[in-house]
Amino acid sequence: MKKLVSVLLAGLALLPLPAIAKDRADVLIRNATVVDVENARLIPDQAVAATGGTIVAVGAEAEIAKTWTASKTIDGNDRFLIPGLWDMHVHFGGGPALIEENKALLPLYVAHGITTIRDASGDLPTEVLAWRREIADGTLFGPTLLSSGPKIEGIDPVWKGTIETGTKADIDAAVARLQQLGVDFVKITDSTLKPELFLYAVRQARAAGLRVSGHIPMALTVEQAVDAGISSIEHIDYAYKAGVKGEAVIAADFAAGRIDRAEANRRIEAGFDHEVAMAAYRKLAAKGVFVTPTLNGSRIIAYLDRDDHSDDDYLNLIGPGLRATYAWRVERAAKADATAIAARHAAFEREAALLPMLQAAGVTIMAGTDAGFLNSFNYPGIALHEELALFVEKGLTSAQALAAATRAGPAWFGKLDRYGSIEVGKAADLVLLDRNPLEGIRATRAIHTVVLRGSVYDRAALDTMLADTRAKVAAWDAQAAK
């Protein structure tokens, strides 16, 4: 009997083993180094599987390879995998005649690894909200688009595409309209909005459950806006103003008409105090107020005397109508004499030097570019990489800069459960880089592949996006020349 059993077992040993069934994903990235941005560390020899736009497996290459197969496999070849980049301050505008030129900017973001953008309002708010829906539906190609819709302003403001308000009742109606539109946040600007209505608008928007960003009126202190509930400060000059000793006196004098804007700005420039600033920044951190410095746009204008950008190849990716909107800032800068130019340089450097102070105080810094219409030579896509390079040049580490472009945006929107890291259950918005971004932030430009909502775009596909936009612009240029 024992002999018979031995014979049967020997026979079974010769039979082929049944194949172990593997889970199947849409996309499988193999042999990659995952960049853990939150902890500023590298995790080598990893594989990532995604299905339906969601990451379904992350782990050691050998283990994932045993259990997963995919319709599309990408060989990471020891490249570096980061979460998709977010540009937290962009604009679309220039009027209805430029709708198609604005839509042509959307692929530029994807081609540069930017998978989500925050539209901070221009003069095409209705169109942009429609694009947001079309992108989500898959009928328009572009990064995930989060928008404020029309901004809240005063009566007859400089900025167009606004909801004009002159009373508290107007503010209440504006907030209700924005809720009805389903905006992702509220943008408030101050060209004609009364200071007391600015504060009321912030409070009402927050009471409605909406985050708020905006331009703070000169007649208010930054602290007043913070206490009212502002969620993010756009542009670093407001952070500078928050660090001015006697800011409240300057605001009161301006509000009473005792000084004009030029004198207010002179006092602000002269009044910065390190201890006052650090106390203000610690309060921003404690209140959860983020700062979007938008350094790149400021740098470009500050140094137009050194680089007029006439030879920029990126001009060939921007339609003629949008390029024409650059003129007003360029013309203003060109009127400056040597003293004004030197002051412009100094102001940029003085404000950019605040970055390490904000970081040390615990403020979350968001990467946003101000790219779009009006803001001269601040090109959608590449501008974010230039912003990150400036962050490092002015004192942040590469890891901190990378976090500003991958985790700060999701954190501001309360979406870190879905974005900002490479984990099971997170969005399959990924960028595969040829170089290590923790070693040098310029590695974010070395893009091999972009995964957007689970769809894969290799280098050839990204180059095609750029080529297609270039061809559109060439056609528009030819039409404009007739």
Short mmCIF file of C-alpha atoms in Angstrom, two decimals:
data_model
loop_
_atom_site.label_atom_id
_atom_site.label_comp_id
_atom_site.label_asym_id
_atom_site.label_seq_id
_atom_site.Cartn_x
_atom_site.Cartn_y
_atom_site.Cartn_z
CA MET A 1 0.00 0.00 0.00
CA LYS A 2 2.80 2.36 0.88
CA LYS A 3 4.41 1.55 -2.45
CA LEU A 4 1.19 2.39 -4.32
CA VAL A 5 0.88 5.74 -2.53
CA SER A 6 4.50 6.57 -3.37
CA VAL A 7 3.89 5.79 -7.03
CA LEU A 8 0.76 8.00 -7.10
CA LEU A 9 2.57 10.90 -5.43
CA ALA A 10 5.46 10.61 -7.85
CA GLY A 11 3.02 10.77 -10.72
CA LEU A 12 1.32 13.82 -9.35
CA ALA A 13 4.68 15.56 -9.01
CA LEU A 14 5.17 15.23 -12.74
CA LEU A 15 1.87 16.98 -13.54
CA PRO A 16 2.03 20.74 -14.31
CA LEU A 17 0.90 22.96 -11.44
CA PRO A 18 -2.19 25.08 -12.14
CA ALA A 19 -1.37 28.74 -12.88
CA ILE A 20 -2.01 31.10 -9.99
CA ALA A 21 -4.65 33.61 -11.07
CA LYS A 22 -3.41 37.19 -11.04
CA ASP A 23 -5.41 40.32 -10.34
CA ARG A 24 -5.67 42.47 -13.45
CA ALA A 25 -5.23 46.23 -13.46
CA ASP A 26 -5.51 48.85 -16.17
CA VAL A 27 -1.97 50.13 -15.56
CA LEU A 28 1.06 48.59 -13.90
CA ILE A 29 4.21 50.62 -13.26
CA ARG A 30 7.16 48.36 -12.46
CA ASN A 31 10.71 48.86 -11.18
CA ALA A 32 10.12 52.42 -9.96
CA THR A 33 11.42 54.37 -6.99
CA VAL A 34 8.40 55.84 -5.23
CA VAL A 35 8.94 59.30 -3.78
CA ASP A 36 7.25 59.56 -0.39
CA VAL A 37 6.82 63.33 -0.44
CA GLU A 38 5.30 63.57 3.03
CA ASN A 39 8.36 62.03 4.67
CA ALA A 40 10.93 63.20 2.09
CA ARG A 41 12.20 59.70 1.44
CA LEU A 42 12.68 57.28 -1.45
CA ILE A 43 11.21 53.78 -1.58
CA PRO A 44 13.10 51.81 -4.25
CA ASP A 45 12.07 48.71 -6.23
CA GLN A 46 8.34 49.43 -6.15
CA ALA A 47 5.43 48.59 -8.43
CA VAL A 48 2.12 50.44 -8.62
CA ALA A 49 -1.12 49.10 -10.11
CA ALA A 50 -4.11 51.27 -10.98
CA THR A 51 -7.63 50.57 -12.19
CA GLY A 52 -10.37 53.00 -13.10
CA GLY A 53 -8.25 56.00 -12.13
CA THR A 54 -7.50 54.66 -8.64
CA ILE A 55 -4.36 53.03 -7.26
CA VAL A 56 -5.22 49.45 -6.29
CA ALA A 57 -1.82 48.08 -5.26
CA VAL A 58 1.56 49.46 -4.18
CA GLY A 59 4.46 47.39 -2.96
CA ALA A 60 7.73 45.64 -3.56
CA GLU A 61 8.32 44.91 -7.23
CA ALA A 62 8.74 41.17 -6.74
CA GLU A 63 5.53 40.81 -4.75
CA ILE A 64 3.34 42.93 -7.01
CA ALA A 65 4.72 41.19 -10.13
CA LYS A 66 3.61 37.84 -8.68
CA THR A 67 0.04 38.92 -8.11
CA TRP A 68 -0.77 41.60 -10.68
CA THR A 69 -0.91 41.90 -14.45
CA ALA A 70 -2.22 44.83 -16.51
CA SER A 71 -3.49 45.98 -19.86
CA LYS A 72 -0.69 48.55 -19.93
CA THR A 73 2.69 47.99 -18.27
CA ILE A 74 5.26 50.75 -17.82
CA ASP A 75 8.86 49.87 -17.03
CA GLY A 76 9.92 52.42 -14.45
CA ASN A 77 13.53 51.35 -15.03
CA ASP A 78 14.62 52.82 -11.69
CA ARG A 79 12.96 56.15 -12.45
CA PHE A 80 11.23 58.25 -9.77
CA LEU A 81 7.46 58.23 -9.32
CA ILE A 82 5.79 61.26 -7.73
CA PRO A 83 2.14 62.26 -7.20
CA GLY A 84 0.75 64.52 -9.92
CA LEU A 85 1.65 68.20 -9.65
CA TRP A 86 -0.91 70.87 -8.73
CA ASP A 87 -0.82 74.52 -9.87
CA MET A 88 -2.88 76.33 -7.27
CA HIS A 89 -3.23 79.71 -8.99
CA VAL A 90 -4.04 79.98 -12.68
CA HIS A 91 -6.26 82.26 -14.77
CA PHE A 92 -8.27 82.05 -17.98
CA GLY A 93 -9.51 85.17 -19.70
CA GLY A 94 -9.16 87.92 -22.25
CA GLY A 95 -12.77 87.94 -23.38
CA PRO A 96 -15.05 85.65 -25.41
CA ALA A 97 -12.91 86.04 -28.54
CA LEU A 98 -10.11 84.13 -26.76
CA ILE A 99 -12.10 81.12 -25.56
CA GLU A 100 -10.37 78.69 -27.94
CA GLU A 101 -6.92 80.12 -27.16
CA ASN A 102 -7.62 79.58 -23.45
CA LYS A 103 -8.83 76.02 -24.00
CA ALA A 104 -5.60 75.33 -25.88
CA LEU A 105 -3.69 75.98 -22.64
CA LEU A 106 -5.17 72.92 -20.93
CA PRO A 107 -2.91 70.30 -22.58
CA LEU A 108 0.15 72.40 -21.70
CA TYR A 109 -0.46 71.68 -18.04
CA VAL A 110 -0.68 67.92 -18.60
CA ALA A 111 2.41 67.95 -20.82
CA HIS A 112 4.30 69.42 -17.86
CA GLY A 113 3.08 66.88 -15.31
CA ILE A 114 0.37 69.08 -13.82
CA THR A 115 -2.68 66.94 -13.16
CA THR A 116 -4.79 69.47 -11.21
CA ILE A 117 -5.18 73.24 -11.50
CA ARG A 118 -7.01 75.77 -9.34
CA ASP A 119 -8.61 78.51 -11.44
CA ALA A 120 -8.48 81.71 -9.40
CA SER A 121 -10.99 83.47 -11.67
CA GLY A 122 -10.63 85.52 -14.81
CA ASP A 123 -13.24 87.01 -17.11
CA LEU A 124 -14.53 83.70 -18.52
CA PRO A 125 -15.98 82.16 -15.35
CA THR A 126 -19.03 80.55 -16.96
CA GLU A 127 -16.92 78.94 -19.67
CA VAL A 128 -14.36 77.67 -17.17
CA LEU A 129 -17.06 76.08 -15.03
CA ALA A 130 -18.33 74.34 -18.17
CA TRP A 131 -14.80 73.08 -18.90
CA ARG A 132 -14.59 71.75 -15.35
CA ARG A 133 -17.67 69.63 -15.99
CA GLU A 134 -16.51 68.51 -19.45
CA ILE A 135 -13.09 67.46 -18.14
CA ALA A 136 -14.75 65.47 -15.36
CA ASP A 137 -17.07 63.86 -17.95
CA GLY A 138 -14.18 63.02 -20.27
CA THR A 139 -15.44 65.13 -23.16
CA LEU A 140 -12.65 67.73 -22.85
CA PHE A 141 -8.99 66.91 -22.33
CA GLY A 142 -7.15 68.66 -19.55
CA PRO A 143 -6.04 68.48 -15.93
CA THR A 144 -8.64 68.20 -13.20
CA LEU A 145 -10.00 71.73 -12.90
CA LEU A 146 -11.11 73.30 -9.62
CA SER A 147 -12.62 76.77 -9.94
CA SER A 148 -13.89 79.74 -7.97
CA GLY A 149 -16.27 80.74 -10.75
CA PRO A 150 -16.91 84.50 -10.82
CA LYS A 151 -15.11 86.44 -8.10
CA ILE A 152 -16.84 88.76 -5.66
CA GLU A 153 -16.01 92.44 -6.22
CA GLY A 154 -17.37 95.93 -5.63
CA ILE A 155 -19.38 98.05 -8.03
CA ASP A 156 -17.81 98.74 -11.45
CA PRO A 157 -14.48 97.05 -10.62
CA VAL A 158 -11.26 96.93 -12.61
CA TRP A 159 -11.44 93.16 -12.82
CA LYS A 160 -14.10 91.67 -15.09
CA GLY A 161 -15.94 88.39 -14.72
CA THR A 162 -17.18 89.38 -11.28
CA ILE A 163 -20.30 89.49 -9.18
CA GLU A 164 -20.61 93.17 -8.29
CA THR A 165 -21.65 93.92 -4.73
CA GLY A 166 -22.36 97.13 -2.85
CA THR A 167 -24.35 95.94 0.14
CA LYS A 168 -24.55 93.03 2.57
CA ALA A 169 -27.65 91.85 0.72
CA ASP A 170 -25.58 91.77 -2.48
CA ILE A 171 -22.95 89.68 -0.71
CA ASP A 172 -25.60 87.25 0.55
CA ALA A 173 -26.96 86.90 -2.98
CA ALA A 174 -23.45 86.42 -4.39
CA VAL A 175 -22.62 83.63 -1.95
CA ALA A 176 -25.95 81.94 -2.70
CA ARG A 177 -25.25 82.15 -6.45
CA LEU A 178 -21.78 80.69 -6.02
CA GLN A 179 -23.23 77.83 -3.99
CA GLN A 180 -25.75 77.22 -6.76
CA LEU A 181 -22.93 77.13 -9.30
CA GLY A 182 -21.15 74.54 -7.19
CA VAL A 183 -17.86 76.41 -7.09
CA ASP A 184 -14.88 74.77 -5.42
CA PHE A 185 -13.95 77.90 -3.43
CA VAL A 186 -14.59 81.65 -3.39
CA LYS A 187 -12.27 84.35 -4.75
CA ILE A 188 -12.67 87.93 -3.52
CA THR A 189 -10.81 90.93 -4.95
CA ASP A 190 -10.70 94.50 -3.80
CA SER A 191 -10.48 97.01 -6.63
CA THR A 192 -13.78 98.65 -5.58
CA LEU A 193 -15.11 96.34 -2.83
CA LYS A 194 -15.65 98.19 0.43
CA PRO A 195 -13.37 96.89 3.21
CA GLU A 196 -16.27 96.13 5.56
CA LEU A 197 -17.98 94.16 2.78
CA PHE A 198 -14.77 92.25 2.11
CA LEU A 199 -14.77 91.00 5.69
CA TYR A 200 -18.50 90.27 5.54
CA ALA A 201 -18.03 88.31 2.31
CA VAL A 202 -15.26 86.20 3.84
CA ARG A 203 -17.40 85.42 6.88
CA GLN A 204 -20.49 84.58 4.83
CA ALA A 205 -18.61 82.36 2.41
CA ARG A 206 -17.02 80.46 5.27
CA ALA A 207 -20.39 80.13 6.99
CA ALA A 208 -21.64 78.55 3.76
CA GLY A 209 -18.85 75.98 3.96
CA LEU A 210 -16.69 77.48 1.22
CA ARG A 211 -12.96 78.17 1.36
CA VAL A 212 -11.93 81.73 0.53
CA SER A 213 -8.92 83.31 -1.13
CA GLY A 214 -8.44 86.83 -2.33
CA HIS A 215 -6.71 90.19 -2.41
CA ILE A 216 -6.85 91.98 0.93
CA PRO A 217 -7.86 95.68 0.80
CA MET A 218 -5.20 98.20 1.81
CA ALA A 219 -7.65 99.64 4.35
CA LEU A 220 -7.58 96.35 6.28
CA THR A 221 -4.82 94.52 8.06
CA VAL A 222 -3.96 90.99 7.05
CA GLU A 223 -4.87 89.95 10.59
CA GLN A 224 -8.41 91.24 10.09
CA ALA A 225 -8.79 89.08 7.00
CA VAL A 226 -7.36 86.10 8.87
CA ASP A 227 -9.72 86.62 11.80
CA ALA A 228 -12.65 86.85 9.37
CA GLY A 229 -11.69 83.40 8.06
CA ILE A 230 -9.70 83.81 4.86
CA SER A 231 -8.34 80.41 3.84
CA SER A 232 -5.36 81.36 1.69
CA ILE A 233 -3.33 84.46 1.00
CA GLU A 234 -2.59 84.87 -2.69
CA HIS A 235 0.72 86.60 -3.56
CA ILE A 236 3.60 87.04 -1.16
CA ASP A 237 3.31 90.83 -0.90
CA TYR A 238 0.39 90.36 1.52
CA ALA A 239 2.60 88.17 3.69
CA TYR A 240 5.15 90.98 3.66
CA LYS A 241 2.46 93.47 4.71
CA ALA A 242 1.50 91.20 7.61
CA GLY A 243 5.05 91.60 8.94
CA VAL A 244 4.99 95.40 9.04
CA LYS A 245 5.18 97.11 12.39
CA GLY A 246 2.33 99.60 12.56
CA GLU A 247 0.31 97.94 9.79
CA ALA A 248 -2.90 98.82 11.60
CA VAL A 249 -2.00 102.53 11.61
CA ILE A 250 -1.19 102.43 7.90
CA ALA A 251 -4.51 100.72 7.15
CA ALA A 252 -6.45 103.22 9.28
CA ASP A 253 -4.74 106.23 7.71
CA PHE A 254 -5.43 104.88 4.22
CA ALA A 255 -9.05 104.12 5.07
CA ALA A 256 -9.53 107.68 6.40
CA GLY A 257 -7.95 109.23 3.31
CA ARG A 258 -5.04 110.71 5.27
CA ILE A 259 -2.53 108.96 2.98
CA ASP A 260 -2.69 107.70 -0.58
CA ARG A 261 -1.66 104.24 -1.85
CA ALA A 262 1.85 105.38 -2.76
CA GLU A 263 2.49 106.63 0.79
CA ALA A 264 0.94 103.49 2.25
CA ASN A 265 3.27 101.37 0.15
CA ARG A 266 6.27 103.48 1.18
CA ARG A 267 5.45 102.94 4.86
CA ILE A 268 4.94 99.22 4.29
CA GLU A 269 8.30 98.91 2.57
CA ALA A 270 10.05 100.70 5.43
CA GLY A 271 8.17 99.04 8.30
CA PHE A 272 8.93 95.34 8.02
CA ASP A 273 9.98 93.82 11.34
CA HIS A 274 11.24 90.25 11.72
CA GLU A 275 9.64 89.60 15.09
CA VAL A 276 6.31 91.10 14.05
CA ALA A 277 6.41 88.97 10.91
CA MET A 278 7.18 85.73 12.71
CA ALA A 279 4.33 86.34 15.15
CA ALA A 280 1.99 87.01 12.24
CA TYR A 281 3.15 83.90 10.39
CA ARG A 282 2.73 81.72 13.45
CA LYS A 283 -0.86 82.97 13.62
CA LEU A 284 -1.37 82.07 9.94
CA ALA A 285 -0.13 78.57 10.71
CA ALA A 286 -2.31 78.25 13.80
CA LYS A 287 -5.39 79.40 11.86
CA GLY A 288 -4.62 77.05 8.96
CA VAL A 289 -4.15 79.87 6.45
CA PHE A 290 -2.00 78.84 3.49
CA VAL A 291 0.16 81.17 1.37
CA THR A 292 0.51 81.01 -2.42
CA PRO A 293 3.59 83.18 -3.15
CA THR A 294 3.26 83.34 -7.00
CA LEU A 295 6.93 84.32 -7.22
CA ASN A 296 7.52 83.52 -10.86
CA GLY A 297 5.18 86.17 -12.23
CA SER A 298 6.68 88.78 -9.92
CA ARG A 299 10.22 87.79 -10.93
CA ILE A 300 9.44 88.10 -14.63
CA ILE A 301 8.08 91.63 -14.32
CA ALA A 302 10.77 92.71 -11.85
CA TYR A 303 13.54 91.72 -14.25
CA LEU A 304 12.08 92.69 -17.63
CA ASP A 305 15.02 95.08 -17.98
CA ARG A 306 17.34 92.04 -18.12
CA ASP A 307 15.15 89.69 -20.16
CA ASP A 308 12.41 90.93 -22.47
CA HIS A 309 11.46 87.31 -23.33
CA SER A 310 11.27 88.09 -27.04
CA ASP A 311 13.19 84.90 -27.85
CA ASP A 312 11.15 82.58 -25.62
CA ASP A 313 10.20 79.45 -27.52
CA TYR A 314 7.15 79.15 -25.28
CA LEU A 315 5.64 82.14 -27.08
CA ASN A 316 4.91 79.67 -29.88
CA LEU A 317 2.55 77.82 -27.52
CA ILE A 318 0.48 80.90 -26.61
CA GLY A 319 -2.17 82.26 -28.98
CA PRO A 320 -1.80 85.76 -30.44
CA GLY A 321 -4.76 87.14 -28.52
CA LEU A 322 -3.37 85.93 -25.21
CA ARG A 323 0.10 87.24 -26.08
CA ALA A 324 -1.49 90.64 -26.72
CA THR A 325 -2.80 90.70 -23.14
CA TYR A 326 0.80 90.70 -21.94
CA ALA A 327 1.34 94.20 -23.29
CA TRP A 328 -0.14 96.23 -20.45
CA ARG A 329 2.34 94.95 -17.83
CA VAL A 330 5.24 95.17 -20.27
CA GLU A 331 4.37 98.76 -21.17
CA ARG A 332 4.10 99.77 -17.52
CA ALA A 333 7.46 98.20 -16.74
CA ALA A 334 9.07 99.90 -19.74
CA LYS A 335 8.19 103.34 -18.38
CA ALA A 336 10.32 102.84 -15.27
CA ASP A 337 13.55 104.78 -14.88
CA ALA A 338 16.74 103.36 -13.36
CA THR A 339 15.61 104.17 -9.82
CA ALA A 340 12.24 102.50 -10.31
CA ILE A 341 13.88 99.43 -11.88
CA ALA A 342 16.24 99.07 -8.93
CA ALA A 343 13.30 99.42 -6.54
CA ARG A 344 11.45 96.74 -8.50
CA HIS A 345 14.38 94.34 -8.16
CA ALA A 346 14.72 95.08 -4.45
CA ALA A 347 11.02 94.58 -3.79
CA PHE A 348 11.04 91.16 -5.41
CA GLU A 349 14.12 89.99 -3.50
CA ARG A 350 12.81 91.42 -0.23
CA GLU A 351 9.49 89.59 -0.55
CA ALA A 352 10.96 86.33 -1.88
CA ALA A 353 13.23 86.21 1.18
CA LEU A 354 10.14 85.58 3.32
CA LEU A 355 9.81 81.97 2.16
CA PRO A 356 12.11 80.44 4.81
CA MET A 357 10.38 82.53 7.50
CA LEU A 358 6.96 81.25 6.46
CA GLN A 359 8.27 77.69 6.40
CA ALA A 360 9.91 78.06 9.82
CA ALA A 361 6.66 79.42 11.28
CA GLY A 362 4.79 76.35 10.06
CA VAL A 363 2.80 78.02 7.29
CA THR A 364 1.82 75.71 4.44
CA ILE A 365 3.22 77.13 1.20
CA MET A 366 1.29 76.33 -1.97
CA ALA A 367 2.80 76.33 -5.43
CA GLY A 368 0.79 78.52 -7.77
CA THR A 369 1.95 80.49 -10.77
CA ASP A 370 -0.58 83.21 -11.69
CA ALA A 371 -0.14 81.89 -15.24
CA GLY A 372 -2.63 82.69 -17.96
CA PHE A 373 -3.79 85.90 -19.57
CA LEU A 374 -2.40 89.33 -18.55
CA ASN A 375 0.60 87.96 -16.65
CA SER A 376 3.36 88.44 -19.14
CA PHE A 377 5.56 85.49 -20.17
CA ASN A 378 4.30 83.42 -17.23
CA TYR A 379 3.61 80.38 -19.37
CA PRO A 380 1.09 77.71 -18.32
CA GLY A 381 2.91 74.47 -17.57
CA ILE A 382 6.57 75.40 -17.38
CA ALA A 383 5.81 78.26 -14.98
CA LEU A 384 5.15 75.81 -12.15
CA HIS A 385 8.61 74.27 -12.57
CA GLU A 386 10.11 77.77 -12.56
CA GLU A 387 8.14 78.54 -9.39
CA LEU A 388 9.56 75.47 -7.67
CA ALA A 389 13.10 76.38 -8.72
CA LEU A 390 12.58 79.81 -7.16
CA PHE A 391 11.33 78.22 -3.94
CA VAL A 392 14.61 76.35 -3.63
CA GLU A 393 16.72 79.30 -4.74
CA LYS A 394 15.10 81.41 -2.01
CA GLY A 395 15.65 78.93 0.81
CA LEU A 396 13.33 75.92 0.75
CA THR A 397 14.62 72.39 0.35
CA SER A 398 13.75 70.41 -2.76
CA ALA A 399 11.50 68.22 -0.61
CA GLN A 400 9.62 71.25 0.72
CA ALA A 401 9.20 72.67 -2.76
CA LEU A 402 7.93 69.34 -4.06
CA ALA A 403 5.42 69.14 -1.19
CA ALA A 404 4.16 72.63 -2.12
CA ALA A 405 3.25 71.28 -5.56
CA THR A 406 1.92 67.83 -4.63
CA ARG A 407 0.48 67.92 -1.09
CA ALA A 408 -0.36 71.54 -0.25
CA GLY A 409 -3.13 71.82 -2.84
CA PRO A 410 -4.91 68.64 -1.78
CA ALA A 411 -4.49 69.69 1.86
CA TRP A 412 -6.10 73.08 1.21
CA PHE A 413 -9.08 71.45 -0.47
CA GLY A 414 -9.34 68.74 2.19
CA LYS A 415 -8.52 66.07 -0.37
CA LEU A 416 -5.43 64.40 1.08
CA ASP A 417 -7.48 61.23 1.38
CA ARG A 418 -7.47 61.10 -2.42
CA TYR A 419 -4.36 62.98 -3.59
CA GLY A 420 -0.82 63.87 -2.56
CA SER A 421 0.75 60.44 -2.09
CA ILE A 422 1.15 57.09 -3.83
CA GLU A 423 -1.01 54.73 -1.81
CA VAL A 424 -3.85 52.28 -2.34
CA GLY A 425 -7.11 54.17 -2.75
CA LYS A 426 -5.46 57.38 -3.97
CA ALA A 427 -6.02 58.88 -7.42
CA ALA A 428 -3.91 57.48 -10.24
CA ASP A 429 -2.45 60.92 -11.02
CA LEU A 430 1.26 60.21 -11.27
CA VAL A 431 4.42 61.54 -12.89
CA LEU A 432 7.41 59.34 -13.69
CA LEU A 433 10.67 61.31 -13.68
CA ASP A 434 14.08 60.46 -15.09
CA ARG A 435 15.82 62.07 -12.11
CA ASN A 436 15.43 62.30 -8.34
CA PRO A 437 13.45 65.43 -7.35
CA LEU A 438 14.59 65.22 -3.72
CA GLU A 439 18.16 65.61 -4.91
CA GLY A 440 17.39 68.58 -7.16
CA ILE A 441 14.00 70.18 -7.78
CA ARG A 442 14.74 70.74 -11.46
CA ALA A 443 14.22 67.00 -11.86
CA THR A 444 10.47 67.75 -12.02
CA ARG A 445 11.10 68.89 -15.60
CA ALA A 446 12.58 65.52 -16.62
CA ILE A 447 9.21 63.93 -17.30
CA HIS A 448 9.13 60.44 -18.81
CA THR A 449 5.43 59.59 -18.38
CA VAL A 450 2.28 61.19 -16.97
CA VAL A 451 -0.65 59.17 -15.65
CA LEU A 452 -3.79 61.31 -15.50
CA ARG A 453 -6.95 59.81 -14.01
CA GLY A 454 -5.49 56.39 -14.85
CA SER A 455 -4.71 57.15 -18.51
CA VAL A 456 -1.06 56.88 -19.59
CA TYR A 457 0.76 59.52 -21.63
CA ASP A 458 4.34 58.63 -22.48
CA ARG A 459 6.98 61.08 -23.62
CA ALA A 460 5.91 60.79 -27.25
CA ALA A 461 2.30 61.54 -26.33
CA LEU A 462 3.33 64.54 -24.22
CA ASP A 463 5.45 65.86 -27.08
CA THR A 464 2.48 65.44 -29.40
CA MET A 465 0.38 67.61 -27.07
CA LEU A 466 2.99 70.36 -27.33
CA ALA A 467 3.27 69.96 -31.10
CA ASP A 468 -0.50 70.10 -31.55
CA THR A 469 -0.71 73.31 -29.52
CA ARG A 470 2.19 74.78 -31.47
CA ALA A 471 0.35 73.99 -34.73
CA LYS A 472 -2.84 75.63 -33.47
CA VAL A 473 -0.94 78.76 -32.50
CA ALA A 474 0.81 78.87 -35.87
CA ALA A 475 -2.56 78.69 -37.61
CA TRP A 476 -3.96 81.48 -35.42
CA ASP A 477 -0.88 83.58 -36.10
CA ALA A 478 -1.29 83.08 -39.85
CA GLN A 479 -4.95 84.04 -39.63
CA ALA A 480 -4.11 87.15 -37.57
CA ALA A 481 -1.50 88.20 -40.14
CA LYS A 482 -4.01 88.30 -43.00
#
